[in-house]
Coordinates of C-alpha atoms and ligand atoms in Angstrom, one line a residue:
M1 CA 35.8 -66.7 -31.1
S2 CA 33.5 -63.8 -30.3
V3 CA 33.5 -62.7 -26.7
R4 CA 30.3 -63.5 -24.8
V5 CA 30.6 -63.1 -21.0
R6 CA 28.1 -62.9 -18.2
F7 CA 27.4 -61.9 -14.6
A8 CA 25.2 -64.4 -12.9
P9 CA 24.4 -63.2 -9.4
S10 CA 22.4 -65.1 -6.8
P11 CA 19.8 -62.7 -5.6
T12 CA 20.3 -63.5 -1.9
G13 CA 21.3 -60.0 -0.8
P14 CA 22.3 -56.6 -2.1
L15 CA 25.1 -56.2 -4.7
H16 CA 28.4 -56.4 -2.8
I17 CA 31.8 -54.9 -3.7
G18 CA 33.0 -58.4 -4.9
G19 CA 30.0 -59.0 -7.1
A20 CA 30.2 -55.5 -8.5
R21 CA 33.8 -56.1 -9.4
S22 CA 33.0 -59.4 -11.1
A23 CA 30.3 -57.7 -13.1
L24 CA 32.6 -54.8 -14.0
F25 CA 35.4 -57.1 -15.2
N26 CA 33.0 -59.0 -17.4
W27 CA 31.6 -55.8 -18.7
L28 CA 35.0 -54.4 -19.4
Y29 CA 36.1 -57.5 -21.1
A30 CA 33.1 -57.5 -23.4
R31 CA 33.3 -53.9 -24.2
H32 CA 37.0 -54.0 -24.8
H33 CA 36.5 -56.8 -27.4
G34 CA 33.3 -55.5 -28.8
G35 CA 31.6 -58.6 -27.4
K36 CA 28.4 -59.2 -25.5
F37 CA 27.7 -58.9 -21.8
L38 CA 24.8 -60.9 -20.3
V39 CA 23.2 -60.7 -16.9
R40 CA 21.2 -63.7 -15.6
I41 CA 19.8 -64.6 -12.3
E42 CA 20.9 -67.7 -10.4
D43 CA 17.9 -68.1 -8.0
T44 CA 17.9 -71.9 -7.4
D45 CA 18.5 -71.2 -3.7
I46 CA 14.8 -70.6 -3.3
E47 CA 14.7 -69.9 0.4
R48 CA 17.4 -67.2 0.3
S49 CA 16.6 -65.7 -3.1
S50 CA 14.2 -62.7 -3.4
R51 CA 13.0 -60.3 -6.1
E52 CA 14.0 -57.5 -3.8
S53 CA 17.6 -58.6 -3.9
E54 CA 17.4 -59.0 -7.6
K55 CA 16.1 -55.5 -8.0
N56 CA 18.8 -54.2 -5.7
I57 CA 21.5 -55.9 -7.7
L58 CA 20.2 -54.7 -11.1
D59 CA 19.6 -51.1 -9.8
A60 CA 23.2 -51.0 -8.4
L61 CA 24.6 -52.2 -11.7
R62 CA 22.8 -49.5 -13.6
W63 CA 23.8 -46.9 -11.1
L64 CA 27.5 -47.9 -11.7
G65 CA 27.0 -47.5 -15.4
I66 CA 27.1 -51.2 -16.2
D67 CA 24.6 -52.1 -18.9
W68 CA 24.0 -55.5 -20.5
D69 CA 23.1 -56.6 -24.0
E70 CA 21.1 -59.7 -23.2
G71 CA 19.5 -61.1 -20.1
I72 CA 17.2 -60.3 -17.3
E73 CA 14.8 -57.4 -18.1
V74 CA 16.4 -56.7 -21.5
G75 CA 15.6 -60.1 -23.0
G76 CA 17.4 -61.9 -25.7
P77 CA 17.5 -65.2 -27.6
N78 CA 17.8 -67.4 -24.4
E79 CA 14.8 -66.2 -22.4
P80 CA 13.9 -66.6 -19.7
Y81 CA 17.1 -65.5 -17.8
R82 CA 16.0 -66.6 -14.3
Q83 CA 17.0 -70.1 -13.4
T84 CA 13.7 -70.9 -11.7
E85 CA 12.0 -70.2 -14.9
R86 CA 14.2 -72.6 -16.9
L87 CA 13.6 -75.7 -14.8
E88 CA 12.4 -77.8 -17.7
V89 CA 15.7 -77.2 -19.5
Y90 CA 17.7 -78.6 -16.6
R91 CA 15.3 -81.5 -15.9
K92 CA 15.4 -82.7 -19.4
L93 CA 19.2 -82.7 -19.4
A94 CA 19.3 -84.4 -16.0
K95 CA 17.2 -87.3 -17.6
E96 CA 19.8 -87.4 -20.4
L97 CA 22.6 -87.7 -17.9
V98 CA 20.8 -90.6 -16.2
A99 CA 20.2 -92.3 -19.5
T100 CA 23.9 -92.1 -20.4
G101 CA 24.9 -93.4 -17.0
H102 CA 26.5 -90.1 -15.8
A103 CA 24.0 -89.5 -13.1
Y104 CA 22.0 -91.7 -10.6
D105 CA 19.4 -91.4 -7.9
C106 CA 20.7 -91.3 -4.3
Y107 CA 18.5 -92.0 -1.4
C108 CA 21.0 -91.5 1.5
S109 CA 19.6 -89.7 4.4
E110 CA 21.2 -86.6 6.0
E111 CA 22.3 -88.8 9.0
E112 CA 23.9 -91.4 6.8
L113 CA 25.8 -88.7 4.9
A114 CA 26.9 -87.0 8.1
A115 CA 28.2 -90.3 9.5
E116 CA 30.1 -91.0 6.2
R117 CA 31.7 -87.5 6.3
E118 CA 32.7 -87.9 10.0
A119 CA 34.2 -91.3 9.4
L120 CA 36.3 -90.0 6.5
M121 CA 37.5 -87.0 8.5
E122 CA 38.5 -89.3 11.4
K123 CA 40.7 -91.1 8.9
G124 CA 42.2 -87.8 7.8
E125 CA 40.6 -88.1 4.4
L126 CA 38.6 -85.5 2.4
P127 CA 34.9 -85.7 3.3
R128 CA 33.1 -86.7 0.2
Y129 CA 30.3 -89.0 -1.0
L130 CA 31.7 -92.5 -1.6
G131 CA 29.0 -93.6 -4.0
K132 CA 26.8 -95.9 -1.8
C133 CA 23.8 -95.5 -4.2
R134 CA 25.9 -95.8 -7.4
S135 CA 24.5 -99.2 -8.3
L136 CA 21.2 -99.7 -6.6
S137 CA 19.0 -102.4 -8.1
P138 CA 15.5 -101.6 -9.2
E139 CA 14.3 -103.5 -6.1
D140 CA 16.4 -101.4 -3.7
K141 CA 15.1 -98.2 -5.4
A142 CA 11.5 -99.4 -5.2
K143 CA 12.0 -100.0 -1.5
F144 CA 13.2 -96.5 -0.9
E145 CA 10.4 -95.1 -3.0
A146 CA 7.9 -97.1 -1.1
A147 CA 9.3 -95.7 2.2
G148 CA 8.7 -92.2 0.8
R149 CA 12.4 -91.2 0.5
P150 CA 12.8 -88.6 -2.2
P151 CA 16.0 -89.1 -4.1
V152 CA 18.6 -86.5 -5.1
L153 CA 20.4 -86.9 -8.4
R154 CA 24.2 -87.3 -8.2
F155 CA 26.8 -87.0 -10.9
R156 CA 29.0 -90.0 -11.3
V157 CA 32.5 -88.7 -11.0
P158 CA 35.0 -90.7 -13.1
E159 CA 37.9 -92.3 -11.1
N160 CA 41.6 -91.5 -11.5
Q161 CA 41.2 -88.6 -13.7
I162 CA 43.2 -85.4 -13.7
I163 CA 41.0 -82.4 -14.5
T164 CA 42.9 -79.5 -15.9
I165 CA 41.7 -75.9 -16.0
H166 CA 43.4 -73.3 -18.1
D167 CA 42.7 -70.1 -16.3
Y168 CA 43.6 -66.7 -17.6
V169 CA 44.6 -65.5 -14.1
R170 CA 45.8 -68.7 -12.3
G171 CA 47.4 -70.4 -15.3
Q172 CA 47.1 -74.2 -15.4
V173 CA 45.3 -75.6 -12.4
E174 CA 44.9 -79.4 -11.9
F175 CA 42.4 -81.3 -9.7
E176 CA 42.2 -85.0 -9.1
S177 CA 38.8 -86.5 -9.7
N178 CA 39.2 -88.9 -6.8
G179 CA 39.0 -86.1 -4.3
I180 CA 35.7 -84.9 -5.6
G181 CA 33.1 -87.4 -4.8
D182 CA 29.8 -87.8 -6.6
F183 CA 28.0 -84.5 -6.2
I184 CA 24.4 -83.5 -6.4
I185 CA 23.1 -82.0 -9.6
M186 CA 19.3 -82.1 -8.8
K187 CA 18.0 -81.7 -5.3
S188 CA 15.2 -83.8 -4.0
D189 CA 12.7 -81.1 -4.9
N190 CA 13.8 -81.5 -8.5
I191 CA 15.6 -78.1 -8.5
P192 CA 19.1 -78.1 -10.0
T193 CA 22.2 -77.2 -8.0
Y194 CA 24.4 -74.3 -8.9
N195 CA 27.1 -76.5 -10.5
F196 CA 24.7 -78.1 -12.9
A197 CA 22.5 -75.1 -13.8
V198 CA 25.5 -72.8 -14.4
V199 CA 27.0 -75.2 -17.0
V200 CA 23.7 -75.6 -18.8
D201 CA 23.2 -71.8 -18.9
D202 CA 26.8 -71.0 -19.9
H203 CA 26.5 -73.6 -22.7
D204 CA 23.0 -72.5 -23.9
M205 CA 24.0 -68.9 -23.9
N206 CA 27.2 -69.5 -25.8
I207 CA 29.4 -68.0 -23.1
S208 CA 33.0 -67.8 -24.3
H209 CA 34.7 -66.8 -21.1
V210 CA 33.6 -67.4 -17.5
V211 CA 35.1 -64.6 -15.4
R212 CA 34.2 -64.9 -11.8
A213 CA 35.4 -64.9 -8.2
E214 CA 38.2 -67.2 -7.1
E215 CA 35.9 -68.8 -4.6
H216 CA 34.4 -70.7 -7.5
L217 CA 37.7 -72.2 -8.7
S218 CA 37.0 -75.4 -6.6
N219 CA 33.6 -75.7 -8.4
T220 CA 35.1 -75.6 -11.8
P221 CA 36.4 -79.2 -12.0
R222 CA 32.8 -80.4 -11.3
Q223 CA 31.5 -78.1 -14.0
I224 CA 34.1 -79.4 -16.4
L225 CA 33.0 -83.0 -15.8
I226 CA 29.5 -82.0 -16.6
Y227 CA 30.6 -80.3 -19.9
D228 CA 32.4 -83.5 -20.8
A229 CA 29.6 -85.8 -19.9
L230 CA 27.2 -83.8 -22.1
G231 CA 29.8 -83.6 -24.9
W232 CA 29.9 -79.8 -24.8
Q233 CA 32.7 -77.4 -25.6
K234 CA 34.0 -75.7 -22.5
P235 CA 34.4 -71.9 -22.1
D236 CA 37.7 -70.3 -21.0
F237 CA 38.0 -69.5 -17.3
A238 CA 39.3 -66.6 -15.4
H239 CA 39.1 -66.6 -11.6
I240 CA 39.7 -63.3 -10.1
S241 CA 41.3 -63.0 -6.7
L242 CA 39.7 -62.5 -3.3
I243 CA 39.2 -59.1 -1.9
L244 CA 40.8 -58.7 1.5
G245 CA 40.5 -56.0 4.1
K246 CA 43.5 -53.8 4.9
D247 CA 44.3 -56.3 7.7
R248 CA 44.5 -59.1 5.1
S249 CA 41.5 -60.9 6.3
K250 CA 38.6 -61.6 4.0
M251 CA 36.6 -58.5 3.2
S252 CA 33.6 -58.2 5.5
K253 CA 31.4 -55.7 7.3
R254 CA 34.2 -55.0 9.7
H255 CA 36.1 -53.3 6.9
G256 CA 33.4 -50.8 6.1
A257 CA 30.3 -50.8 3.9
T258 CA 30.2 -53.9 1.7
S259 CA 27.2 -53.2 -0.5
I260 CA 27.2 -50.8 -3.4
E261 CA 23.9 -49.4 -2.2
Q262 CA 25.5 -48.3 1.1
Y263 CA 28.1 -46.3 -0.9
Q264 CA 25.4 -44.8 -3.0
N265 CA 23.5 -43.8 0.1
L266 CA 26.6 -42.2 1.6
G267 CA 26.9 -40.0 -1.5
Y268 CA 29.8 -41.7 -3.3
L269 CA 29.9 -41.0 -7.0
P270 CA 29.6 -44.0 -9.4
E271 CA 32.5 -43.0 -11.5
A272 CA 34.7 -43.0 -8.4
L273 CA 33.5 -46.4 -7.3
V274 CA 33.9 -47.9 -10.8
N275 CA 37.5 -46.5 -11.0
F276 CA 38.2 -48.0 -7.5
L277 CA 36.6 -51.4 -8.4
A278 CA 38.6 -51.6 -11.6
L279 CA 41.8 -51.3 -9.6
L280 CA 40.8 -54.1 -7.2
G281 CA 43.0 -56.7 -8.9
W282 CA 43.6 -55.0 -12.2
S283 CA 46.1 -52.4 -13.1
P284 CA 47.2 -51.1 -16.5
G285 CA 50.8 -50.7 -15.1
G286 CA 52.3 -47.3 -14.2
E287 CA 51.5 -44.9 -11.5
E288 CA 48.3 -43.4 -12.7
E289 CA 45.2 -44.3 -10.7
I290 CA 42.5 -42.0 -12.1
F291 CA 40.7 -43.5 -15.0
T292 CA 37.4 -42.9 -16.6
L293 CA 35.3 -45.9 -17.5
E294 CA 36.1 -45.2 -21.1
E295 CA 39.9 -45.3 -20.5
I296 CA 39.6 -48.5 -18.4
K297 CA 37.6 -50.1 -21.2
E298 CA 40.3 -49.3 -23.7
Q299 CA 43.1 -50.8 -21.6
F300 CA 41.4 -53.7 -19.9
T301 CA 42.7 -57.2 -20.5
L302 CA 42.4 -60.4 -18.4
E303 CA 46.1 -60.9 -18.7
K304 CA 46.6 -57.9 -16.5
V305 CA 44.4 -59.2 -13.7
A306 CA 46.6 -59.9 -10.7
K307 CA 46.9 -63.3 -9.2
N308 CA 47.4 -62.1 -5.6
P309 CA 44.5 -60.9 -3.5
A310 CA 43.2 -57.4 -3.9
V311 CA 43.2 -55.2 -0.9
F312 CA 40.2 -53.0 -0.2
D313 CA 41.6 -49.7 0.9
I314 CA 38.8 -47.3 2.0
D315 CA 41.2 -44.4 2.2
K316 CA 42.0 -44.9 -1.4
L317 CA 38.3 -44.9 -2.3
N318 CA 37.8 -41.8 -0.3
W319 CA 40.7 -40.1 -2.0
L320 CA 39.3 -41.1 -5.4
N321 CA 35.8 -40.0 -4.6
G322 CA 37.1 -36.7 -3.3
H323 CA 38.9 -36.2 -6.5
Y324 CA 35.7 -36.9 -8.5
I325 CA 33.6 -34.6 -6.2
R326 CA 36.0 -31.7 -7.0
Q327 CA 35.5 -32.4 -10.8
A328 CA 31.8 -32.8 -10.9
P329 CA 29.3 -30.1 -11.9
V330 CA 28.1 -28.2 -8.9
G331 CA 24.5 -28.6 -9.9
R332 CA 24.8 -32.4 -9.8
L333 CA 26.5 -32.3 -6.4
T334 CA 23.9 -29.9 -5.0
K335 CA 21.2 -32.4 -5.9
L336 CA 23.1 -35.1 -4.1
A337 CA 23.7 -32.8 -1.1
I338 CA 20.1 -31.7 -0.5
P339 CA 18.8 -34.8 1.1
F340 CA 21.7 -34.9 3.6
L341 CA 21.3 -31.2 4.4
Q342 CA 17.5 -31.8 4.9
E343 CA 18.2 -34.7 7.1
A344 CA 20.6 -32.8 9.2
G345 CA 18.0 -30.1 9.7
Y346 CA 19.8 -27.4 7.7
L347 CA 17.3 -27.2 4.9
E348 CA 13.6 -26.9 4.5
E349 CA 11.5 -29.4 2.4
N350 CA 10.6 -27.1 -0.4
L351 CA 13.4 -25.2 -2.0
S352 CA 12.9 -22.2 -4.3
Q353 CA 15.1 -21.7 -7.3
E354 CA 16.8 -18.8 -5.5
R355 CA 17.6 -21.0 -2.5
I356 CA 19.0 -23.7 -4.8
A357 CA 21.2 -21.1 -6.5
W358 CA 22.5 -20.1 -3.1
L359 CA 23.1 -23.7 -2.1
E360 CA 25.2 -24.2 -5.2
Q361 CA 27.5 -21.6 -3.8
V362 CA 27.7 -23.4 -0.5
V363 CA 28.4 -26.7 -2.2
A364 CA 31.1 -25.2 -4.4
I365 CA 33.0 -24.2 -1.3
A366 CA 32.2 -27.2 1.0
R367 CA 33.1 -29.8 -1.7
N368 CA 36.7 -29.0 -1.2
Y369 CA 36.6 -30.5 2.3
I370 CA 34.8 -33.8 1.8
S371 CA 35.3 -37.3 0.6
Y372 CA 31.7 -38.2 0.1
M373 CA 28.5 -36.2 0.1
Q374 CA 27.2 -37.1 3.5
E375 CA 30.2 -35.4 5.0
I376 CA 29.0 -32.1 3.7
T377 CA 26.8 -31.7 6.7
Q378 CA 30.0 -31.2 8.8
H379 CA 31.2 -28.3 6.7
V380 CA 28.3 -26.0 6.2
D381 CA 27.2 -24.8 9.6
I382 CA 28.8 -21.4 9.0
F383 CA 26.5 -20.8 6.1
F384 CA 23.3 -21.8 7.9
R385 CA 23.5 -20.7 11.5
D386 CA 22.7 -17.2 12.7
Q387 CA 25.5 -17.3 15.2
V388 CA 28.7 -19.2 15.4
E389 CA 29.9 -21.3 18.2
V390 CA 33.5 -20.9 19.2
L391 CA 34.8 -24.3 20.4
E392 CA 38.4 -24.4 19.3
E393 CA 41.0 -23.4 21.9
D394 CA 42.9 -21.4 19.3
A395 CA 39.8 -19.5 18.3
K396 CA 39.0 -18.7 22.0
Q397 CA 42.5 -17.3 22.3
V398 CA 41.9 -15.0 19.3
Q399 CA 38.7 -13.7 21.0
T400 CA 40.9 -12.3 23.8
W401 CA 43.2 -10.3 21.5
E402 CA 43.2 -6.6 22.1
Q403 CA 42.9 -6.0 18.3
M404 CA 39.5 -7.8 18.3
S405 CA 37.4 -4.8 19.1
V406 CA 38.7 -2.3 16.6
V407 CA 38.6 -4.9 13.8
M408 CA 35.0 -5.8 14.6
K409 CA 33.8 -2.2 14.7
T410 CA 35.7 -1.1 11.6
A411 CA 34.5 -4.1 9.7
H412 CA 30.9 -3.7 10.9
A413 CA 30.8 -0.1 9.7
L414 CA 32.2 -1.0 6.3
F415 CA 30.0 -4.1 5.8
A416 CA 26.9 -2.3 7.0
A417 CA 27.4 0.4 4.4
A418 CA 28.0 -2.0 1.5
E419 CA 25.4 -2.4 -1.1
E420 CA 26.4 -5.9 -2.2
L421 CA 28.8 -8.4 -0.9
T422 CA 30.8 -10.0 -3.7
E423 CA 34.3 -11.6 -3.6
E424 CA 35.7 -8.4 -5.0
S425 CA 33.9 -6.0 -2.7
V426 CA 34.7 -8.2 0.4
K427 CA 38.4 -8.2 -0.6
A428 CA 38.4 -4.5 -0.9
M429 CA 36.6 -4.0 2.5
I430 CA 39.1 -6.3 4.3
K431 CA 41.9 -4.1 2.9
A432 CA 40.0 -1.1 4.1
V433 CA 39.7 -2.6 7.6
G434 CA 43.5 -2.8 7.6
K435 CA 44.0 0.8 6.4
Q436 CA 41.5 2.3 8.9
S437 CA 42.7 0.2 11.9
G438 CA 46.3 0.4 11.1
L439 CA 46.6 -3.4 11.6
K440 CA 48.0 -6.0 9.2
G441 CA 47.8 -9.6 8.2
K442 CA 46.7 -12.1 10.8
F443 CA 45.6 -9.3 13.2
I444 CA 42.8 -8.6 10.8
F445 CA 42.1 -12.0 9.4
Q446 CA 42.1 -14.0 12.5
P447 CA 39.6 -11.8 14.4
L448 CA 37.3 -11.7 11.4
R449 CA 37.6 -15.4 10.8
V450 CA 36.8 -16.3 14.3
A451 CA 33.9 -13.8 14.5
I452 CA 32.4 -15.0 11.3
T453 CA 33.2 -18.7 11.3
G454 CA 34.1 -19.5 14.9
R455 CA 37.3 -21.1 13.7
T456 CA 40.9 -20.2 12.9
H457 CA 41.1 -22.2 9.6
G458 CA 38.9 -22.7 6.6
P459 CA 38.0 -21.3 3.2
E460 CA 39.0 -17.8 2.2
L461 CA 36.9 -15.1 3.8
H462 CA 36.2 -13.3 0.6
Q463 CA 34.7 -16.6 -0.7
I464 CA 32.5 -17.4 2.2
I465 CA 31.3 -13.9 3.3
P466 CA 29.2 -13.3 0.2
V467 CA 27.6 -16.7 0.6
I468 CA 26.9 -16.2 4.3
G469 CA 25.3 -12.9 3.3
K470 CA 25.2 -9.4 4.8
A471 CA 22.6 -10.0 7.6
K472 CA 24.4 -13.0 9.1
T473 CA 27.8 -11.4 8.8
L474 CA 26.7 -8.2 10.5
A475 CA 24.9 -10.2 13.3
R476 CA 28.1 -12.2 13.9
L477 CA 30.2 -9.1 14.1
E478 CA 27.8 -7.5 16.5
A479 CA 27.8 -10.6 18.7
A480 CA 31.6 -10.4 18.7
I481 CA 31.6 -6.7 19.7
K482 CA 29.5 -7.6 22.7
Ligands
LIG1 N1 25.7 -67.3 -8.6 C1 27.1 -67.4 -8.5 C2 27.5 -66.3 -7.5 O1 26.8 -65.4 -7.3 C3 27.7 -67.2 -9.8 C4 29.0 -67.9 -10.0 C5 29.4 -68.0 -11.4 O2 29.6 -66.9 -12.0 O3 29.5 -69.0 -12.0 O4 28.6 -66.4 -7.0

């Protein structure tokens, strides 16, 4: 059987971590097996669906590097790929289910249904629809119609049946049909429900494996009943585990940003996020945690998807992202850094080529201290400000050293006379400061560092001084002399 898998988001909000992981697992499975990956839109929740969310989801997928072979925007043999544009398909099949006795009109009101649910719960039973409208006579129906009650269409769930799901992740899972209750497949506005439309689409689009979040496991027996009623072959299923926060409660906003767009906006790199998402519930085994998309694709199997919940660990994401930031070309990082630096007031709007070349030097140093690009604004003040601010206690202490004055004066004379500040020339000048002052080690480095950066720790002086430039370096030494 050739592999055909799909991601079928409901466009009711931005693409979340969980959705992105479902999309990625499907994509990986398709790519690993040389199969096809489809993306289609489940927008039957008309009130909550929007084109804006749809665009957000598709943009986020593309940003992550997830492409699709068929579906929304790219087209394919089963167009259209938005459920609200396929309503005729569902309506026709709904009629067929009525004709074969698998579905029936139900006129129960909200109040009646609520009363039924309550009564069942009071008896300690599962709240479900008990089939009041299962066998209405044509006269009963006519009465309801005359009263202007629009019916919903319910699926007639067979009694005393065990529904078995063979799931790649969860193994064999069984459900009793008696616990299900006749469920709605067409709403009173003649729009299909998720459980019905998803089956029709998966069948029409020849989906071989349904890979989706565990929260849909309880929907699966309903879907299986529909496949059986229509005499269709069922796909295989794989329900991937929930994502929990570090405190083991369901992942939510409390645990950090939940949408892909938020991570993009904070300056995370897609290759880091994809690496991280892949490890949310999947592992190739072994200690290694850093994988390119290409490597994951080669190793990905559904059998290695874990049964227990995945834990969303933001520290791990930050660690991975920091790793990728240190690997990325400086030019690319600089482009990402510019909007943050502009926003923080460090950078002007229009940047000359020269300024960008200088910025690349700043980014090359600062990237060693950050987990995501937005953090760069906290590590660049020494390159932009005319003067430094000394806030640390340790640094204030260094300012009182008796060696301060001679180091400042010697360094100032040497730097002022220098033609050009390069790593090499700065190294040589710092050596010369030592020779001329008769001081060594920290008694040279600490005063210089505090005067030029305001801090006692940080990148090598010979790396940062050429980037800070001669004018600012001299000004800071002068300020320290005063
Ligand atoms: N629209 C559903 C969701 O976003 C898709 C479920 C499925 O993959 O069957 O959760």
